[in-house]
mmCIF file of C-alpha atoms and ligand atoms in Angstrom:
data_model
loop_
_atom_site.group_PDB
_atom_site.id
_atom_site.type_symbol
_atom_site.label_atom_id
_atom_site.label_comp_id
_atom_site.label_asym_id
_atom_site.label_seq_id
_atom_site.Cartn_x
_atom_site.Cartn_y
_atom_site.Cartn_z
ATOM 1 C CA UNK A 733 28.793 57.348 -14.449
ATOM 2 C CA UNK A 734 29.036 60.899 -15.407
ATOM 3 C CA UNK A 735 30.069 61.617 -18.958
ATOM 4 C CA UNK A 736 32.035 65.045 -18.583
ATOM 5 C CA UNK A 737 30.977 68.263 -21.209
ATOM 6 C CA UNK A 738 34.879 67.812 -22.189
ATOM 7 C CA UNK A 739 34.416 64.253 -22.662
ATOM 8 C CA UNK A 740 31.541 64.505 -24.769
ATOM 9 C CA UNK A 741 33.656 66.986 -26.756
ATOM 10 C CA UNK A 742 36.198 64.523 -27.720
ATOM 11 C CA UNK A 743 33.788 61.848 -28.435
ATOM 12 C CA UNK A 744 32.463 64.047 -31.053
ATOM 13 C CA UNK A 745 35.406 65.161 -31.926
ATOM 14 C CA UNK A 746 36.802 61.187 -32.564
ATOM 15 C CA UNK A 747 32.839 60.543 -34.588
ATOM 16 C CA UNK A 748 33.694 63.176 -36.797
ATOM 17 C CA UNK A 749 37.059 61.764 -37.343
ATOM 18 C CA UNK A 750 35.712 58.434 -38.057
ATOM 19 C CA UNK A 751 33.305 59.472 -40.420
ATOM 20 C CA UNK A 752 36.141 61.796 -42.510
ATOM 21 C CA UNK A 753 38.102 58.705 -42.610
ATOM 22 C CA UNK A 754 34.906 56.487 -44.172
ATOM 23 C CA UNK A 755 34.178 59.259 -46.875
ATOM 24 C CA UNK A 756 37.914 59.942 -47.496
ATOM 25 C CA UNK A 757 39.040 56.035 -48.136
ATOM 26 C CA UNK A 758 36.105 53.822 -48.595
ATOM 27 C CA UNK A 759 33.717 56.548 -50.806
ATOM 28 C CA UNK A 760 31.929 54.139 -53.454
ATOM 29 C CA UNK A 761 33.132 53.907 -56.840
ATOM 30 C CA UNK A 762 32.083 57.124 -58.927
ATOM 31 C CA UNK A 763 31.094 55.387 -61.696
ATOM 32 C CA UNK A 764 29.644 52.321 -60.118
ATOM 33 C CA UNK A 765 27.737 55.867 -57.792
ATOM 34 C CA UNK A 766 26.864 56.765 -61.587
ATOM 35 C CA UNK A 767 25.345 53.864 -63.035
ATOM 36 C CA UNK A 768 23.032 52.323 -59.829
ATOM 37 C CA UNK A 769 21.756 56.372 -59.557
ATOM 38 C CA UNK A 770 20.694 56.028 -63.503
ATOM 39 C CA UNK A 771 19.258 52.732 -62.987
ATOM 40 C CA UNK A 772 16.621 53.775 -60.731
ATOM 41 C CA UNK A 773 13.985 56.528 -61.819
ATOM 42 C CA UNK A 774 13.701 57.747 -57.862
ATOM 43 C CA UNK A 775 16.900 59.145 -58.064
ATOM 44 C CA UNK A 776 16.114 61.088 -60.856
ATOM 45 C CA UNK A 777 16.165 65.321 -60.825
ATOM 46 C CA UNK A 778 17.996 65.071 -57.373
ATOM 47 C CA UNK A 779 20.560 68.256 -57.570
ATOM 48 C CA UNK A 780 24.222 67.784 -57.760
ATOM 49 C CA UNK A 781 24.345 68.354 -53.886
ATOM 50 C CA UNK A 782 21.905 65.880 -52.937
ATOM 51 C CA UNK A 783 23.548 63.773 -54.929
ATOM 52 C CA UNK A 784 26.558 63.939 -53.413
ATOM 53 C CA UNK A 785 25.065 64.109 -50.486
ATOM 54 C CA UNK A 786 23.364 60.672 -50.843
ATOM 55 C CA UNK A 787 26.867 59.025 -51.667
ATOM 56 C CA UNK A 788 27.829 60.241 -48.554
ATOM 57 C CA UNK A 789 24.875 58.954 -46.496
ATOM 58 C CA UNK A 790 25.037 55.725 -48.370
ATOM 59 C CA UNK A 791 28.612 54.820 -48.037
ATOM 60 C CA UNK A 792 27.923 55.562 -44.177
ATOM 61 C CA UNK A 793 25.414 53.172 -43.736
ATOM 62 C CA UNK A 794 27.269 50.384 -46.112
ATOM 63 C CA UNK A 795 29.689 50.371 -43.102
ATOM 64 C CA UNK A 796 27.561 51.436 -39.811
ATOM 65 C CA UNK A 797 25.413 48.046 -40.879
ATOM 66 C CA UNK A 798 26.197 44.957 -41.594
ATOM 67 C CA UNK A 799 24.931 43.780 -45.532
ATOM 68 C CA UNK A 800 24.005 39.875 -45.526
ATOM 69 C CA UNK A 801 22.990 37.753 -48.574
ATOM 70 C CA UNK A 802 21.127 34.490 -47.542
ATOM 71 C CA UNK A 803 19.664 31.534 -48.837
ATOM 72 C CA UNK A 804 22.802 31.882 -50.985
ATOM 73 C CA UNK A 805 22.349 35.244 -52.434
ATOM 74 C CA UNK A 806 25.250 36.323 -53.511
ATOM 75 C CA UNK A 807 25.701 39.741 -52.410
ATOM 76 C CA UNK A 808 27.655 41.869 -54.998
ATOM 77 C CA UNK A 809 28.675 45.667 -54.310
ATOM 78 C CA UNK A 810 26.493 46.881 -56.966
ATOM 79 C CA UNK A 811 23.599 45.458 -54.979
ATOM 80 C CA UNK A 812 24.835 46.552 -51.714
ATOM 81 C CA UNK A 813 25.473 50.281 -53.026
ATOM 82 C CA UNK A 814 21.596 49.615 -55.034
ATOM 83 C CA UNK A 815 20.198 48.735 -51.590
ATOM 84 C CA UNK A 816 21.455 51.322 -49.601
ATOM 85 C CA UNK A 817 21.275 54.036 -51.996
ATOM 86 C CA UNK A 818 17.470 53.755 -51.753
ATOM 87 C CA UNK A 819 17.725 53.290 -48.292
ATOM 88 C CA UNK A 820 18.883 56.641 -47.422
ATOM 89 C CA UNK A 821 16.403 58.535 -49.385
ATOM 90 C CA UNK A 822 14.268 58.893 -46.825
ATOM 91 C CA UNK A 823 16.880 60.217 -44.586
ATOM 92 C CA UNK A 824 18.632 62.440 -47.196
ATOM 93 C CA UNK A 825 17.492 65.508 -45.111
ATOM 94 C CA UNK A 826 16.962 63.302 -42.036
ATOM 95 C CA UNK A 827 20.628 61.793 -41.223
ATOM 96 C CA UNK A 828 21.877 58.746 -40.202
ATOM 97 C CA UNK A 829 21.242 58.975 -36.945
ATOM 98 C CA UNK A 830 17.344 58.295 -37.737
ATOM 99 C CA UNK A 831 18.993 54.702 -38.509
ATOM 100 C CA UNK A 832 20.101 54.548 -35.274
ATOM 101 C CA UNK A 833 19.437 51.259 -32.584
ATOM 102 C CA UNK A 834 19.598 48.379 -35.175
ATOM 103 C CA UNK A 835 22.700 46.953 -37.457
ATOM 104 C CA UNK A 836 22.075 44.520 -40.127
ATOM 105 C CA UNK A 837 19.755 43.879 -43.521
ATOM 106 C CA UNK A 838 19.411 40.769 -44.483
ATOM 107 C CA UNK A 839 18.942 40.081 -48.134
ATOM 108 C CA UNK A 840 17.013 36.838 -49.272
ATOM 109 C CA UNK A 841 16.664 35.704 -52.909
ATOM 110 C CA UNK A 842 12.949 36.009 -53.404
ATOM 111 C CA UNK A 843 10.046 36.044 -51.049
ATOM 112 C CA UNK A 844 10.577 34.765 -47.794
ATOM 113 C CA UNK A 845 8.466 32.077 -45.375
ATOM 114 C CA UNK A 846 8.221 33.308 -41.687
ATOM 115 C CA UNK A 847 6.495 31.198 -39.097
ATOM 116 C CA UNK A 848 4.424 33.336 -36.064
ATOM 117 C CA UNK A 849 2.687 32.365 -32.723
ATOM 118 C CA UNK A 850 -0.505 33.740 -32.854
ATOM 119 C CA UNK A 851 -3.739 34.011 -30.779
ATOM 120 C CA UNK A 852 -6.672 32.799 -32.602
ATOM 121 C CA UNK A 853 -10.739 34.498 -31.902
ATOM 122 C CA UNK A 854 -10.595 31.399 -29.035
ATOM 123 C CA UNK A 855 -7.482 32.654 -27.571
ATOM 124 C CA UNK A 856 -5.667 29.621 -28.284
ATOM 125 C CA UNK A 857 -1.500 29.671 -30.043
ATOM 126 C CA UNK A 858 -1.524 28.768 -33.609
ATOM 127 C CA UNK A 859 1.470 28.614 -35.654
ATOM 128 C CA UNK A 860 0.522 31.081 -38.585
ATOM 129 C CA UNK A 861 3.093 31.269 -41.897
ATOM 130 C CA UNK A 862 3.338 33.670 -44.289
ATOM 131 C CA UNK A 863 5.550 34.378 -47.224
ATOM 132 C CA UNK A 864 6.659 38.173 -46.788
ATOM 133 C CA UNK A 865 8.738 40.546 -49.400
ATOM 134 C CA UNK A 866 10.165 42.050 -46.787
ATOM 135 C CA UNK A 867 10.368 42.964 -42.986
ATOM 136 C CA UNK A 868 11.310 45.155 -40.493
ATOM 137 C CA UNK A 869 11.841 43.981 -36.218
ATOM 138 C CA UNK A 870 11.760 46.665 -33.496
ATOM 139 C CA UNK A 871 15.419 46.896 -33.007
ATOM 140 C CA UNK A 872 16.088 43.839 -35.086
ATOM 141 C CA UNK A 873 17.310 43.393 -38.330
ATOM 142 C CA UNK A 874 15.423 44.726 -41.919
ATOM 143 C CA UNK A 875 15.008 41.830 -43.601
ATOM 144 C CA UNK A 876 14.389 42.037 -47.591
ATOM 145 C CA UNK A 877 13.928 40.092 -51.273
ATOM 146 C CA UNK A 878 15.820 40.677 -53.255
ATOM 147 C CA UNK A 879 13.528 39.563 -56.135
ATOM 148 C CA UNK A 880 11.053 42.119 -55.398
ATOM 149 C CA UNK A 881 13.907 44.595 -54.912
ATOM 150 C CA UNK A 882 14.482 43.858 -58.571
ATOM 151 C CA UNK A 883 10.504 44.300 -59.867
ATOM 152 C CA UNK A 884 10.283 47.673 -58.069
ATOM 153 C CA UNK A 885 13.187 48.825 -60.256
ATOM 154 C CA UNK A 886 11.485 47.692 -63.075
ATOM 155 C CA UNK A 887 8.505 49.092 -63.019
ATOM 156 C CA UNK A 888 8.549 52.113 -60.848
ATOM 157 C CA UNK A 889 5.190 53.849 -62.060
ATOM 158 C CA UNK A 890 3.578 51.088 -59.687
ATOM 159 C CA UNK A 891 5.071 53.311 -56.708
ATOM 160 C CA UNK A 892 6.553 50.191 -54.825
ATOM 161 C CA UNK A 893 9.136 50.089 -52.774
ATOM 162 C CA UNK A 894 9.674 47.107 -50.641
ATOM 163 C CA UNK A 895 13.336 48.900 -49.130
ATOM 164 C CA UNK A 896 11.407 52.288 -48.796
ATOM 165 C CA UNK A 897 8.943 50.474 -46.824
ATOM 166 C CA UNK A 898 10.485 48.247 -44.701
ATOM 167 C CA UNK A 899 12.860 51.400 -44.029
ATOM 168 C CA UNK A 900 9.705 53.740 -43.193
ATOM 169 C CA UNK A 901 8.629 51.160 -40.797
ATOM 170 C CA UNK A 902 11.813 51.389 -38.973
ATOM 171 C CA UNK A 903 11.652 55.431 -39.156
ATOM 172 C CA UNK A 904 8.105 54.764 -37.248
ATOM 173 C CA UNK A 905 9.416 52.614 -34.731
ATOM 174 C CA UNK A 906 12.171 55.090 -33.261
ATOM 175 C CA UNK A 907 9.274 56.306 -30.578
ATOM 176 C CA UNK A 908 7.874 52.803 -30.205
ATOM 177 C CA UNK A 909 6.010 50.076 -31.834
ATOM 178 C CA UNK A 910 4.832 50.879 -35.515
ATOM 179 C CA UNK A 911 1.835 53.099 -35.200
ATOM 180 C CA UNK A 912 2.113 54.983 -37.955
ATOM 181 C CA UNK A 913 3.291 57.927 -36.435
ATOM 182 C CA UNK A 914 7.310 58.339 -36.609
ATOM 183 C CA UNK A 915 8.354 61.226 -34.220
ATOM 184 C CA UNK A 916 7.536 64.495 -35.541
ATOM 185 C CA UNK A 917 9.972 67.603 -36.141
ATOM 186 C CA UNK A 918 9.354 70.707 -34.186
ATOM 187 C CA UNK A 919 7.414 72.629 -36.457
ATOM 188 C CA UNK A 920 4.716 70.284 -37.085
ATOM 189 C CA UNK A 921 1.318 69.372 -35.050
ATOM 190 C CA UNK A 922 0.432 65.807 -33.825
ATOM 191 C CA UNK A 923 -2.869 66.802 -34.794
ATOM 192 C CA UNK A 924 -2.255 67.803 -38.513
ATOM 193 C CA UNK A 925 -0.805 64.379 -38.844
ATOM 194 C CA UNK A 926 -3.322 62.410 -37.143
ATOM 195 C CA UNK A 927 -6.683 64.345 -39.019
ATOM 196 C CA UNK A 928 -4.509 64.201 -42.463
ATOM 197 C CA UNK A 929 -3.712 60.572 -42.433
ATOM 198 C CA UNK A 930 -6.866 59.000 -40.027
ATOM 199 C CA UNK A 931 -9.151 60.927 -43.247
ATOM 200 C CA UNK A 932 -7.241 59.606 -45.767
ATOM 201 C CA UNK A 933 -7.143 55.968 -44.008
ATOM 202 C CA UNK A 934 -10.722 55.962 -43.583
ATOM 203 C CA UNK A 935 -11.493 57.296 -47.147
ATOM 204 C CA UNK A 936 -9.506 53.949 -48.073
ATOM 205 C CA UNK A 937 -10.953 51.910 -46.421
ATOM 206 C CA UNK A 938 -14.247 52.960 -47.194
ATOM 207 C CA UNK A 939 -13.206 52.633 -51.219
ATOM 208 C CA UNK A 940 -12.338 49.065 -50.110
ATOM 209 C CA UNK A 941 -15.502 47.951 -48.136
ATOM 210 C CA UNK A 942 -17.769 49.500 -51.578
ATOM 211 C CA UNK A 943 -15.637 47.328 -53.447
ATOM 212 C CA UNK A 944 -14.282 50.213 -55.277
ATOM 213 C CA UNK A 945 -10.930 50.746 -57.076
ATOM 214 C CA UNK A 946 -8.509 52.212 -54.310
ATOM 215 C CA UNK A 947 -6.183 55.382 -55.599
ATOM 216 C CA UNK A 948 -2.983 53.430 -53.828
ATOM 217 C CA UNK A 949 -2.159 49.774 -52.494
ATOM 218 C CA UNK A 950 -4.816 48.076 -50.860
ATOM 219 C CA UNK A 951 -2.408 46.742 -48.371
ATOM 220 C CA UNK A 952 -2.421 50.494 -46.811
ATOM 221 C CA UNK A 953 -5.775 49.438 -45.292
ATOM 222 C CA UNK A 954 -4.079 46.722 -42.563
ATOM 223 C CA UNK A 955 -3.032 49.398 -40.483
ATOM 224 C CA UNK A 956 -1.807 52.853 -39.479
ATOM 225 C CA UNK A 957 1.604 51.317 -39.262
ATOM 226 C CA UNK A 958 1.507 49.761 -43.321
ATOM 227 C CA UNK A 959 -0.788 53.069 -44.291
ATOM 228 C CA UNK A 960 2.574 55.372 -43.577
ATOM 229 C CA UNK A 961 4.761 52.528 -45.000
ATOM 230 C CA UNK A 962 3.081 52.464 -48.230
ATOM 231 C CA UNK A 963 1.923 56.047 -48.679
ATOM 232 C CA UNK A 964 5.632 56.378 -47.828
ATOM 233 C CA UNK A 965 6.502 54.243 -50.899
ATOM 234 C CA UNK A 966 4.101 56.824 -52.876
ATOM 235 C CA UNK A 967 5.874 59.663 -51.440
ATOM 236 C CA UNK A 968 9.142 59.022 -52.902
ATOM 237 C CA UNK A 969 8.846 56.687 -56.163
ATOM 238 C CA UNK A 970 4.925 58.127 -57.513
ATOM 239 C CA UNK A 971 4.971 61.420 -55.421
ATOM 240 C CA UNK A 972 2.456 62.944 -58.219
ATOM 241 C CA UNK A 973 -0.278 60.371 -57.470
ATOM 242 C CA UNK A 974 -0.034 60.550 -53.583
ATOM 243 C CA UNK A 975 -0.389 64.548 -54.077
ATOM 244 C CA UNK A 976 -3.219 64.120 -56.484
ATOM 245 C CA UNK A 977 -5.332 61.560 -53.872
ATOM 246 C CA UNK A 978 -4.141 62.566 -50.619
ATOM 247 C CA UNK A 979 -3.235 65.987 -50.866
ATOM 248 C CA UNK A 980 -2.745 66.208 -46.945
ATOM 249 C CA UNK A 981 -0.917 63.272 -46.485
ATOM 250 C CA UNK A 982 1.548 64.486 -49.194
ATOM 251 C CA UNK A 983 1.844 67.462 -47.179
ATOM 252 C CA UNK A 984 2.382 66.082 -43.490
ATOM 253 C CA UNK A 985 5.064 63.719 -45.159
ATOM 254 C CA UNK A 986 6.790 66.817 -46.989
ATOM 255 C CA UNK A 987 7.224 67.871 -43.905
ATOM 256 C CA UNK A 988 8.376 65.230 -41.957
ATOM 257 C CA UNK A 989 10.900 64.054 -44.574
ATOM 258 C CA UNK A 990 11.814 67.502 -45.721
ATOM 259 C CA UNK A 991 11.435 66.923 -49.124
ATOM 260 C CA UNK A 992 9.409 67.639 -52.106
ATOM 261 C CA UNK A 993 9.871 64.870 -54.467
ATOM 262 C CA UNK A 994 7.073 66.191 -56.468
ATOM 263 C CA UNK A 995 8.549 69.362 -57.005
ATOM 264 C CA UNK A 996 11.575 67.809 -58.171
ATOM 265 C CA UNK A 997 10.347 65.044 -60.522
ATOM 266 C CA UNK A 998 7.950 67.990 -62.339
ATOM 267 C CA UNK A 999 11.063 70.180 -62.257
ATOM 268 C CA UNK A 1000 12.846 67.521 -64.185
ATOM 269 C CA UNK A 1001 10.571 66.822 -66.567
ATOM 270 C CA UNK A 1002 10.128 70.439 -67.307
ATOM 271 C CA UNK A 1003 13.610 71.006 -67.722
ATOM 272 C CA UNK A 1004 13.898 67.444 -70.611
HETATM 273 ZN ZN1 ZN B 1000 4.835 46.759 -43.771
#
C-alpha cells in the first residue's frame, strides 16, 4: 500500500497532537521533576532549557513504554520518573525516536539470574547462568536492578551507570547487533570512530593482560559492544576521567551524543 504525501501529513499532524496532549495533561509533578533532578549528581549544571527539555523527553517515554516492577518490586512514580530521567540523557539532543522498535523496562529488585544455551570449545549446548545487573535484547525489553540502580546514585564518582548502559546498548543496536558502533550522524567519519575507540580498546586491554591498573571498568575489555556501553557510562556520570584517558573517545562520543558533559560539569563547578 501506498501511504499518500497528504496522508503522511496528517499522520504527523495527529503525532504532534498526541504528544501536546502528553506534555499538556500528564507532565510529571514539578516538584517531584525537582527533587529526583537534585538527587542525582548527572543532572547537575544542565541549563534551564535542557532541563525542561528532559521533563519533556522523560514524561514521553514514561508513556511510549511500558514501566514493570518484578519479583515484587514495587514500582513507585518517583522511581519510574528516577529511571527514565536518566534514561533520556543520552537522547537529550538525540530524541525519542532513537528509542524507537522496543516498549517495555523491566525493573527487578536486585541482581538478576538468567539462564543461556551456549556452545562450549567442543561445540556441544550447555546451559550457562549468570547473575546480571542489567540487560538489554535486540528489540526486546531493557531489563534492570533496581538495587544497583540505587548504588550508582550513591556513589557517582565510580562513573556507573547500569540504566546508561543498558540504554547505550540499545542506542548501538538500532543498525544491528551490538558492535559497538551505534549509527553515526552526518558529520562524523566511520573511521574516526573506529581508530579512536579500536586504540583506546586495545590500550585496555593491553593494561589488563600486564596486570596493570585500568583508567575505567575492566568489564570494557569483553567487547566493542560493553567498551561503548561503559565508556558511555564515563561519558555522562565521570565525563572528566574519560577526557583525561581517552581523549578521542571523549571526542567521537561528543559528537555522536551532541553533548559536552565535561564542559558543563567544569562550568558548574566554576560557577559554585
Ligand atoms: Zn553490557
Amino acid at each position: 500500500m501506498q501511504v499518500q504525501r497528504h496522508e503522511l501529513v496528517y499522520m504527523n499532524w495527529f503525532k504532534r497532537q498526541r504528544v501536546r496532549y502528553i506534555l499538556r495533561h500528564h507532565s510529571i509533578d514539578f516538584e517531584l521533576w525537582e527533587k529526583v533532578l537534585q538527587e542525582n549528581a548527572v543532572f547537575k549544571g544542565l541549563s534551564s532549557v535542557d532541563k525542561a527539555h528532559l521533563r519533556e523527553l522523560t514524561t514521553l517515554l514514561l508513556h511510549h513504554k511500558k514501566f514493570t516492577g518484578v519479583q515484587g518490586l514495587v514500582l513507585t512514580v518517583e522511581m519510574a520518573v528516577s529511571v527514565a530521567a536518566l534514561a533520556c540523557l543520552p537522547i537529550l539532543k538525540l530524541g525519542l525516536v532513537y528509542y524507537d522498535g522496543w516498549t517495555e523496562i523491566i525493573i527487578y529488585p536486585g541482581i538478576f539470574r538468567v539462564k543461556r544455551e551456549q556452545i562450549n570449545s567442543d561445540g556441544l549446548i550447555v546451559q550457562q547462568e549468570r547473575m546480571l545487573s542489567g540487560e538489554a535484547w535486540l528489540r526486546g525489553p531493557v531489563i534492570l536492578a533496581w538495587e544497583e540502580i540505587k548504588a550508582d546514585l550513591l556513589n557517582p564518582q565510580a562513573g556507573h551507570s547500569v540504566v546508561i548502559h543498558e540504554l547505550s546498548h540499545k542506542l548501538d543496536m538500532l543498525n544491528g547487533s551490538a558492535n559497538g558502533m551505534p549509527p553515526l550522524h552526518m558529520n562524523m567519519e566511520r573511521q574516526d570512530w573506529t581508530r579512536a575507540l579500536s586504540h583506546a580498546f586495545e590500550s585496555l586491554t593491553r593494561d589488563l593482560s600486564h596486570h596493570r591498573r585500568s583508567h575505567i571498568n575492566a568489564y570494557a575489555s569483553t567487547s566493542p559492544a560493553e567498551f561503548f556501553a561503559v565508556v558511555s557510562e564515563y561519558f555522562f556520570i565521570a565525563p572528566d576521567k574519560l577526557q583525561h584517558h581517552y581523549p578521542t573517545v571523549y571526542e567521537q562520543l561528543a559528537l555522536f551524543y551532541h553533548q559536552n558533559p565535561a564542559k558543563r560539569f567544569a562550568e558548574m563547578l566554576a560557577n559554585e
